[in-house]
Amino acid sequence: MAKKTVTIKDIARKLNLHYTTISKALKDHPGISSATKTLVRKTAADMDYFPSAPARSLKHRKSRMIGVIVPAISNDFFSTVISGIEEVAYREEYSIIVSQSHENVEREQLNIRHLLSHMVAGLAVCISQTTRSGSHFQRVLSRGIPLVFFDRVCADVDAGKVISDDLLGAREVVEHLIASGYRDIAHLAGPAAISVSDLRCRGYLQSLRRHGMPADEAKIVHGGFEEHDGSAGFKRIWRRKRRPDAVFAVNDLVAAGAYLEIRSLGLRIPEDIALAGFGNNRISSYLDPPLTTVQQSPIEMGKKTAEILLERIEGKDGAATPRTEILKPRLIIRGST
Amino acid sequence: MAKKTVTIKDIARKLNLHYTTISKALKDHPGISSATKTLVRKTAADMDYFPSAPARSLKHRKSRMIGVIVPAISNDFFSTVISGIEEVAYREEYSIIVSQSHENVEREQLNIRHLLSHMVAGLAVCISQTTRSGSHFQRVLSRGIPLVFFDRVCADVDAGKVISDDLLGAREVVEHLIASGYRDIAHLAGPAAISVSDLRCRGYLQSLRRHGMPADEAKIVHGGFEEHDGSAGFKRIWRRKRRPDAVFAVNDLVAAGAYLEIRSLGLRIPEDIALAGFGNNRISSYLDPPLTTVQQSPIEMGKKTAEILLERIEGKDGAATPRTEILKPRLIIRGST
DNA sequence: CTGAAAGCGCTAACAG
DNA sequence: CTGTTAGCGCTTTCAG
């Protein structure tokens, strides 16, 4: 058993041709009679031949795989981005090899090593929360491997970037809250060191200032991106002397955590406290009232990431300055505000 | 620029040794002085050497990658399973290469070809809804590549299998509904050809029969696995002359779709209609009242899948009959019933 | 138009 | 203990 894989040599033997001729015929090399070309192609198909990717990778010093690193594959947003990347990669006959950093720089660095050892043609990365320096990414670039960040980017690395307009999205939410008459808006912020949460926080502050409202750290609670951060964060906010009349959370999961806490305190939304999130996660439409939030485009983000990456891999962009693509967010107003 | 990757030859040159000596030293081959071993290892680390995966794959005719095929990466359940697979694979120094079938057999077959061309060491697959025959999987096995199905399995293929006890889970839900006094329980079923939905449907029917309740197709509406299937399905059910007092949906997403429809009809849960799902998706706890459902263990499923696969890859199971692992589900009773 | 030779980076069997 | 040789499957350059 364990049927041998068929190689160009097997085809050559069968056809009494040299195996290099087969190689050329299969890739439509000029200087092979079209008669043999068709013959070879037919036989190859009959024998269920497919080329060995490792052999090609070894020869070219580059595989047709693109490496993807995310903090966690099971995260809704990231898995959707990955799906978009796969979609485009598949179309261009690339495969994706996926790894997770678990928000840990050391693991991120190891992932990079593994991916480089596989000779990936390019790298799509969403950095971990603990990533401070971009030196491990510089090393990737200095090896000539194209790199594109998505969602969370490394500011000091000169790579491609695909992000949502988080600043704008946050401003739109907060403008909407202000327009709706809320006057004391708190913010459940994410980690200050992450581009995404930093921008959302800055958008929040900008909008407050623009309307002459006090914009200070007293109204901000920093936490993570998870549900429990929302519950814990809201608890802290509600304990303060001066309670807000609205809360803007860094994402929908955090908002959902706050929602649970608000419910268990017996408060009404939006009468006692308005609530807004970010990301338009599926749960946001199931809260009662449904959550005002900002629509992101994870699929688009994945596709754009792959497209930019493949452009650079195939060298079609003339080694231009790495592109930065900013996806427009869309405010979704629902009952929670 | 584009720094060259360092190979064992580079190390050899630097140390005035033959490159095969380097190879042996690095893999702790007996018959190399421990002095050179340490020297080589140190130099390798200094030069930031890492082995070329394609070269090793070519030599061994087998890579350290495992191929994963799912219907859709962005699906909550699947992405969590993948995360579990990655977790175990990472521990054993394997990488995963992920592709999606989009519920399409042809694409599934193509994915398999691509993965085989990459010389994956093993394959973890959740089959598509349109997969009827398992011949493309037989071809994988006949090449000696270990294969493990998870969640949705191909009955006629003699591969490893990791599934939830869907029959039991469905029975527990329905028993619970009956015990709670519901007497006319409808079922929003999934595709009849898929093992998962078939088993849940059979569990449902078994429980009805066991309690002397009429168990017939009249109470079943077949659909897909998505939210809109739930809305559409519930609409059809509610149009019938005899309306049920409870609905059991094939999964939480379908239940959520039904939930929306129920709400828009102004019905109360569970007074007018009880609702139960399957899977313990995050949304289930946010419905109001929260959804009674069945806890599955996608992470566990992924880990087990990878473990069985790696056992077979490393040949530790003595080529025993492929294992089937059945994960116990757990009933979660909440306000919707 | 087809064949021959070399080499990508690594491993394994065999010599020295 | 270290070196030599050969070859994994494929592409590329150069001969025939």
PDB file of C-alpha atoms (C1' of nucleotides) in Angstrom, chain A residues 18 20-21 24 31 33 36 58-59 61, chain C residues 1-10:
ATOM      1  CA  HIS A  18      13.570  12.963 -20.602  1.00  0.00           C
ATOM      2  CA  THR A  20      13.246  17.776 -18.022  1.00  0.00           C
ATOM      3  CA  THR A  21      11.170  17.756 -21.159  1.00  0.00           C
ATOM      4  CA  LYS A  24       9.098  22.211 -19.640  1.00  0.00           C
ATOM      5  CA  GLY A  31      10.680  25.169 -27.465  1.00  0.00           C
ATOM      6  CA  SER A  33       6.334  20.901 -29.759  1.00  0.00           C
ATOM      7  CA  THR A  36       4.308  16.605 -26.966  1.00  0.00           C
ATOM      8  CA  LEU A  58      13.530  24.398  -2.422  1.00  0.00           C
ATOM      9  CA  LYS A  59      14.415  25.351  -5.953  1.00  0.00           C
ATOM     10  CA  ARG A  61      13.871  29.467  -2.211  1.00  0.00           C
TER      11      ARG A  61
ATOM     12  C1'  DC C   1      12.812  20.800 -30.474  1.00  0.00           C
ATOM     13  C1'  DT C   2      14.891  17.458 -26.859  1.00  0.00           C
ATOM     14  C1'  DG C   3      18.673  15.825 -23.678  1.00  0.00           C
ATOM     15  C1'  DA C   4      22.256  16.406 -20.172  1.00  0.00           C
ATOM     16  C1'  DA C   5      24.180  18.453 -16.126  1.00  0.00           C
ATOM     17  C1'  DA C   6      24.020  21.088 -12.064  1.00  0.00           C
ATOM     18  C1'  DG C   7      22.108  22.485  -7.878  1.00  0.00           C
ATOM     19  C1'  DC C   8      18.366  24.229  -4.256  1.00  0.00           C
ATOM     20  C1'  DG C   9      19.283  22.368   1.562  1.00  0.00           C
ATOM     21  C1'  DC C  10      19.196  18.487   3.831  1.00  0.00           C
TER      22       DC C  10
END
